[in-house]
Amino acid sequence: MKKKFVYGLCFLTMVFMLALPVFAVAAEDTIKIGVTEPLSGTFKDIGERYLDGAEYAAQVINESGGLLGKKVEVIRIDSELKPDVATRKAQSLILRDGVKFFCGGTGSSVGAAMEQLAEKQNVIMFTYGMDAASMTGVKCNKNFFRPGGSTDGRSFALAQLIAKMKYKKVAIIAQDYSFGQEALAAFKKELAKISPNTKIVAELYHPAGTKDYGPYVSQIITAKPDVIFTPNWGNDLTLLLKQGRPMGMKQKVFSYYINDEVTIQALNDDKMMIGNMGAEIYTLSIPTKKNEAFVAKFYKDKGYYPTWLRGKAYIATMFWAEAVKKAGTTDVAAVIKAWEGLSYDGPAGVWTMRACDHQAQVPYWYTEIVAKTKYFKHAFEAPRGMASAKSVEVPCAETGCKMK
Amino acid sequence: MSDIPVFFLHGLAYAGLLFLVSSGLTLIFGMMNVLNFAHAAMYMVGAYLSYTIIMQLTGQFWMALMICPVILFIIGALVERFLLRRVHAQGHLGELLLTFGLAYIITELVKWYWGNYPLAVNVTGFLSGSITIFGFIYPIYRIFVFFSAVLVGGIMALILYKTRLGIILRASVNDSEMTNTLGVNVPLVFMGVFAFGTALSGFAGVIAGPFLSTFPGMAQEILIDAFVVIVVGGFGSLGGAVVAALLIGQLQSFGVLLIPKLSVALIYLLMAAVLIIKPSGLFGEES
């Protein structure tokens, strides 16, 4: 008798515990979005800047009455930059709290794992910073969106810029893994198409995290290029310039992420940076009324500027909110349908979500590093025109994506 | 191929850095038989301290070069006296685990105090310039790195082989009981050796700051290379470390020029080859 009572009590407790999250959800009716970023470890500073942008988007939405009459609630997920950690945490949020929307910007490996999880659990994952082209290419699925850039777009835009500036000899250097190889392949392809007379005089690959760039820089110098193109980022960009400039590597460097304020600060030597150029989907210096208004409001609210990572996460999150608004419901299938073909006219121009591969078609904004701007104590970016979304478009048939 | 001398210089500069980092490691291993996993973390502390001294306090690179090794010497002495000596009785496993844990703790402390992002350490004046050699512009700092290594190696060799202190050191290693009986305070000698080895890592950290990047991953980055140097050179052999550093420096530099696809693997191939042919390393004593 007593035993039965204990069993019964246990059973009741379990039922109660299972029901509890449901009560919690019902009590606090919000639209939850899980932001997966590395919030600890080496890449923490990148993850935190992305998170800041996504949280600011939620703040702006909530200030103006929320989404579908509900508040947007950002749930921070520390991915630790590990695919298994990110998916485990996301899985429990899906099952326990019924979270239907996820986003993130750091680590294409994390993104690819989240992409699979999204399909399996029928939730939506979107990214604004995971750039590997394959995620909206061969790995694409209907639950994954990229309101952001890709290696293809960036390389095309920079190849066009170099062709437009009539440089004849280019040295290209990249980290020796899929990201760097894809970036250089796309660059070479575009350059051969639009400016067959421009020669690649050196093509170098180095391990990510190389310490001594001397032997690479010497080869660049010997090849006598007019300019240098590299998709390098972080320390690999810093050291290329830090060690290359004193060796007489004077050429302009065209790089994916030249306007990263942390890289510029880590160099702490502005003359190594001035004159370098980049192409980015969002930069502080985009000369449009919408962007100026956004930057001014952000600065007023926060006391600092929405530099590139923050801006990208902000715009992508606002774009997602537009899709939810258009769907009129948080039903996943309805939001997917609403987002396909939708355009969002934000601070970085018009972004259009293509239905065939869920890759947003976005313009790329050129920047050049100049000695003085109002934004930063170091040399920083100034606007230098843009490449239209149309000009960097990869045709649907060439992406390798077969949307189910 | 007119640029071959430049690649030779690159090799020398990198060899200099490698030797500076691994000299303390090989000294501690050679004298005390302790494989110090925290060595690279100490090197990182040296680099971060130099940031504080150069960029925040004095603006003087030379000041950092003098002060940092002293601070690291004190840290090294404390670690030996209060931590390492206590686990010494448990043998190598205890020492290994202790220094391994210490490396993690130091890394976290550095992140906590200095932050989790790269810091810039810039040299100014003479060292920041470049000169023209063989018709190529070459940074003076790279040459400075090499000559600092020559200086450190020279001083170490002088102390070890030409002074009374050196005789005591070598005697303590060979037969510590006998040396103890002769009236030498052997525990004090070991504390000094560990402290000096740690000071060397601090010196290397200061030198590395303006050459590489000062960031929380810098310790792990250099640790593997330093271990390769002492494995190839022969555990604990100073001369071996010199030769191994020079070899790896040139291999790295010319590897990138001649066989770029294999350049990363080259130093590990060298290590494997040495381990197969002479497992004790190029200059190691056969046991």
mmCIF file of N, CA and C in Angstrom, chain B residues 94-147:
data_model
loop_
_atom_site.group_PDB
_atom_site.id
_atom_site.type_symbol
_atom_site.label_atom_id
_atom_site.label_comp_id
_atom_site.label_asym_id
_atom_site.label_seq_id
_atom_site.Cartn_x
_atom_site.Cartn_y
_atom_site.Cartn_z
ATOM 1 N N GLY B 94 53.219 13.235 -11.555
ATOM 2 C CA GLY B 94 52.764 14.351 -10.732
ATOM 3 C C GLY B 94 53.224 15.678 -11.304
ATOM 4 N N GLU B 95 54.499 15.738 -11.699
ATOM 5 C CA GLU B 95 55.045 16.991 -12.234
ATOM 6 C C GLU B 95 54.345 17.378 -13.535
ATOM 7 N N LEU B 96 54.102 16.357 -14.365
ATOM 8 C CA LEU B 96 53.453 16.585 -15.650
ATOM 9 C C LEU B 96 52.056 17.157 -15.451
ATOM 10 N N LEU B 97 51.297 16.507 -14.558
ATOM 11 C CA LEU B 97 49.923 16.951 -14.319
ATOM 12 C C LEU B 97 49.899 18.351 -13.705
ATOM 13 N N LEU B 98 50.834 18.582 -12.801
ATOM 14 C CA LEU B 98 50.883 19.891 -12.145
ATOM 15 C C LEU B 98 51.135 20.996 -13.164
ATOM 16 N N THR B 99 52.164 20.826 -14.000
ATOM 17 C CA THR B 99 52.481 21.892 -14.953
ATOM 18 C C THR B 99 51.381 22.017 -16.009
ATOM 19 N N PHE B 100 50.760 20.893 -16.321
ATOM 20 C CA PHE B 100 49.661 20.906 -17.288
ATOM 21 C C PHE B 100 48.500 21.747 -16.753
ATOM 22 N N GLY B 101 48.137 21.492 -15.497
ATOM 23 C CA GLY B 101 47.061 22.258 -14.864
ATOM 24 C C GLY B 101 47.428 23.722 -14.726
ATOM 25 N N LEU B 102 48.679 23.949 -14.394
ATOM 26 C CA LEU B 102 49.171 25.319 -14.230
ATOM 27 C C LEU B 102 49.015 26.104 -15.531
ATOM 28 N N ALA B 103 49.285 25.433 -16.650
ATOM 29 C CA ALA B 103 49.161 26.098 -17.951
ATOM 30 C C ALA B 103 47.735 26.601 -18.160
ATOM 31 N N TYR B 104 46.750 25.764 -17.797
ATOM 32 C CA TYR B 104 45.353 26.179 -17.960
ATOM 33 C C TYR B 104 45.012 27.347 -17.045
ATOM 34 N N ILE B 105 45.466 27.244 -15.797
ATOM 35 C CA ILE B 105 45.148 28.298 -14.833
ATOM 36 C C ILE B 105 45.747 29.631 -15.288
ATOM 37 N N ILE B 106 47.008 29.580 -15.733
ATOM 38 C CA ILE B 106 47.663 30.818 -16.173
ATOM 39 C C ILE B 106 46.928 31.416 -17.367
ATOM 40 N N THR B 107 46.546 30.549 -18.322
ATOM 41 C CA THR B 107 45.835 31.042 -19.506
ATOM 42 C C THR B 107 44.539 31.747 -19.111
ATOM 43 N N GLU B 108 43.796 31.130 -18.186
ATOM 44 C CA GLU B 108 42.534 31.749 -17.763
ATOM 45 C C GLU B 108 42.774 33.067 -17.031
ATOM 46 N N LEU B 109 43.827 33.102 -16.206
ATOM 47 C CA LEU B 109 44.139 34.340 -15.494
ATOM 48 C C LEU B 109 44.482 35.461 -16.470
ATOM 49 N N VAL B 110 45.258 35.106 -17.500
ATOM 50 C CA VAL B 110 45.633 36.106 -18.506
ATOM 51 C C VAL B 110 44.387 36.661 -19.185
ATOM 52 N N LYS B 111 43.455 35.751 -19.548
ATOM 53 C CA LYS B 111 42.211 36.195 -20.198
ATOM 54 C C LYS B 111 41.412 37.104 -19.266
ATOM 55 N N TRP B 112 41.397 36.722 -18.010
ATOM 56 C CA TRP B 112 40.609 37.465 -17.040
ATOM 57 C C TRP B 112 41.189 38.869 -16.845
ATOM 58 N N TYR B 113 42.517 38.964 -16.770
ATOM 59 C CA TYR B 113 43.123 40.248 -16.474
ATOM 60 C C TYR B 113 43.268 41.130 -17.719
ATOM 61 N N TRP B 114 43.784 40.555 -18.814
ATOM 62 C CA TRP B 114 44.089 41.366 -19.995
ATOM 63 C C TRP B 114 42.984 41.339 -21.054
ATOM 64 N N GLY B 115 42.019 40.430 -20.896
ATOM 65 C CA GLY B 115 40.925 40.367 -21.869
ATOM 66 C C GLY B 115 41.178 39.331 -22.948
ATOM 67 N N ASN B 116 40.081 38.994 -23.615
ATOM 68 C CA ASN B 116 40.117 37.888 -24.569
ATOM 69 C C ASN B 116 40.201 38.386 -26.003
ATOM 70 N N TYR B 117 41.118 39.290 -26.271
ATOM 71 C CA TYR B 117 41.276 39.772 -27.642
ATOM 72 C C TYR B 117 42.749 40.127 -27.864
ATOM 73 N N PRO B 118 43.148 40.242 -29.127
ATOM 74 C CA PRO B 118 44.561 40.516 -29.398
ATOM 75 C C PRO B 118 44.963 41.918 -28.959
ATOM 76 N N LEU B 119 46.169 42.028 -28.429
ATOM 77 C CA LEU B 119 46.708 43.326 -28.038
ATOM 78 C C LEU B 119 47.895 43.662 -28.927
ATOM 79 N N ALA B 120 48.114 44.931 -29.126
ATOM 80 C CA ALA B 120 49.220 45.352 -29.982
ATOM 81 C C ALA B 120 50.407 45.771 -29.134
ATOM 82 N N VAL B 121 51.572 45.189 -29.421
ATOM 83 C CA VAL B 121 52.816 45.655 -28.820
ATOM 84 C C VAL B 121 53.672 46.173 -29.968
ATOM 85 N N ASN B 122 53.919 47.470 -30.001
ATOM 86 C CA ASN B 122 54.705 48.036 -31.095
ATOM 87 C C ASN B 122 56.063 48.479 -30.593
ATOM 88 N N VAL B 123 57.094 48.229 -31.391
ATOM 89 C CA VAL B 123 58.395 48.809 -31.077
ATOM 90 C C VAL B 123 58.511 50.112 -31.853
ATOM 91 N N THR B 124 59.265 51.031 -31.309
ATOM 92 C CA THR B 124 59.458 52.294 -32.020
ATOM 93 C C THR B 124 60.948 52.489 -32.252
ATOM 94 N N GLY B 125 61.288 53.512 -32.999
ATOM 95 C CA GLY B 125 62.683 53.886 -33.199
ATOM 96 C C GLY B 125 63.451 52.888 -34.046
ATOM 97 N N PHE B 126 64.695 52.730 -33.678
ATOM 98 C CA PHE B 126 65.644 51.923 -34.444
ATOM 99 C C PHE B 126 65.098 50.546 -34.813
ATOM 100 N N LEU B 127 64.535 49.846 -33.828
ATOM 101 C CA LEU B 127 64.112 48.457 -34.048
ATOM 102 C C LEU B 127 62.950 48.337 -35.028
ATOM 103 N N SER B 128 62.161 49.404 -35.185
ATOM 104 C CA SER B 128 60.994 49.299 -36.054
ATOM 105 C C SER B 128 61.348 49.521 -37.517
ATOM 106 N N GLY B 129 62.589 49.896 -37.788
ATOM 107 C CA GLY B 129 62.972 50.220 -39.167
ATOM 108 C C GLY B 129 63.320 49.005 -40.004
ATOM 109 N N SER B 130 63.726 49.280 -41.230
ATOM 110 C CA SER B 130 64.169 48.219 -42.126
ATOM 111 C C SER B 130 65.486 48.637 -42.752
ATOM 112 N N ILE B 131 66.280 47.632 -43.168
ATOM 113 C CA ILE B 131 67.506 47.942 -43.895
ATOM 114 C C ILE B 131 67.488 47.173 -45.207
ATOM 115 N N THR B 132 68.374 47.532 -46.101
ATOM 116 C CA THR B 132 68.422 46.830 -47.384
ATOM 117 C C THR B 132 69.600 45.861 -47.394
ATOM 118 N N ILE B 133 69.272 44.570 -47.548
ATOM 119 C CA ILE B 133 70.325 43.554 -47.663
ATOM 120 C C ILE B 133 70.094 42.793 -48.955
ATOM 121 N N PHE B 134 71.128 42.501 -49.677
ATOM 122 C CA PHE B 134 71.043 41.783 -50.953
ATOM 123 C C PHE B 134 69.987 42.405 -51.868
ATOM 124 N N GLY B 135 69.803 43.698 -51.758
ATOM 125 C CA GLY B 135 68.806 44.355 -52.605
ATOM 126 C C GLY B 135 67.377 44.169 -52.127
ATOM 127 N N PHE B 136 67.210 43.579 -50.941
ATOM 128 C CA PHE B 136 65.856 43.408 -50.418
ATOM 129 C C PHE B 136 65.693 44.214 -49.135
ATOM 130 N N ILE B 137 64.468 44.723 -48.940
ATOM 131 C CA ILE B 137 64.193 45.443 -47.705
ATOM 132 C C ILE B 137 63.976 44.403 -46.606
ATOM 133 N N TYR B 138 64.725 44.528 -45.518
ATOM 134 C CA TYR B 138 64.567 43.542 -44.461
ATOM 135 C C TYR B 138 64.364 44.234 -43.116
ATOM 136 N N PRO B 139 63.357 43.782 -42.338
ATOM 137 C CA PRO B 139 63.074 44.448 -41.060
ATOM 138 C C PRO B 139 64.191 44.204 -40.039
ATOM 139 N N ILE B 140 64.612 45.281 -39.377
ATOM 140 C CA ILE B 140 65.692 45.172 -38.389
ATOM 141 C C ILE B 140 65.265 44.258 -37.239
ATOM 142 N N TYR B 141 63.973 44.289 -36.917
ATOM 143 C CA TYR B 141 63.523 43.513 -35.766
ATOM 144 C C TYR B 141 63.793 42.018 -35.931
ATOM 145 N N ARG B 142 63.634 41.522 -37.167
ATOM 146 C CA ARG B 142 63.894 40.104 -37.406
ATOM 147 C C ARG B 142 65.362 39.757 -37.134
ATOM 148 N N ILE B 143 66.236 40.684 -37.517
ATOM 149 C CA ILE B 143 67.664 40.458 -37.279
ATOM 150 C C ILE B 143 67.937 40.512 -35.769
ATOM 151 N N PHE B 144 67.234 41.439 -35.127
ATOM 152 C CA PHE B 144 67.360 41.573 -33.673
ATOM 153 C C PHE B 144 66.934 40.285 -32.962
ATOM 154 N N VAL B 145 65.863 39.658 -33.443
ATOM 155 C CA VAL B 145 65.394 38.404 -32.838
ATOM 156 C C VAL B 145 66.507 37.362 -32.897
ATOM 157 N N PHE B 146 67.132 37.269 -34.061
ATOM 158 C CA PHE B 146 68.187 36.273 -34.217
ATOM 159 C C PHE B 146 69.355 36.555 -33.268
ATOM 160 N N PHE B 147 69.789 37.830 -33.210
ATOM 161 C CA PHE B 147 70.943 38.123 -32.372
ATOM 162 C C PHE B 147 70.628 38.011 -30.876
#
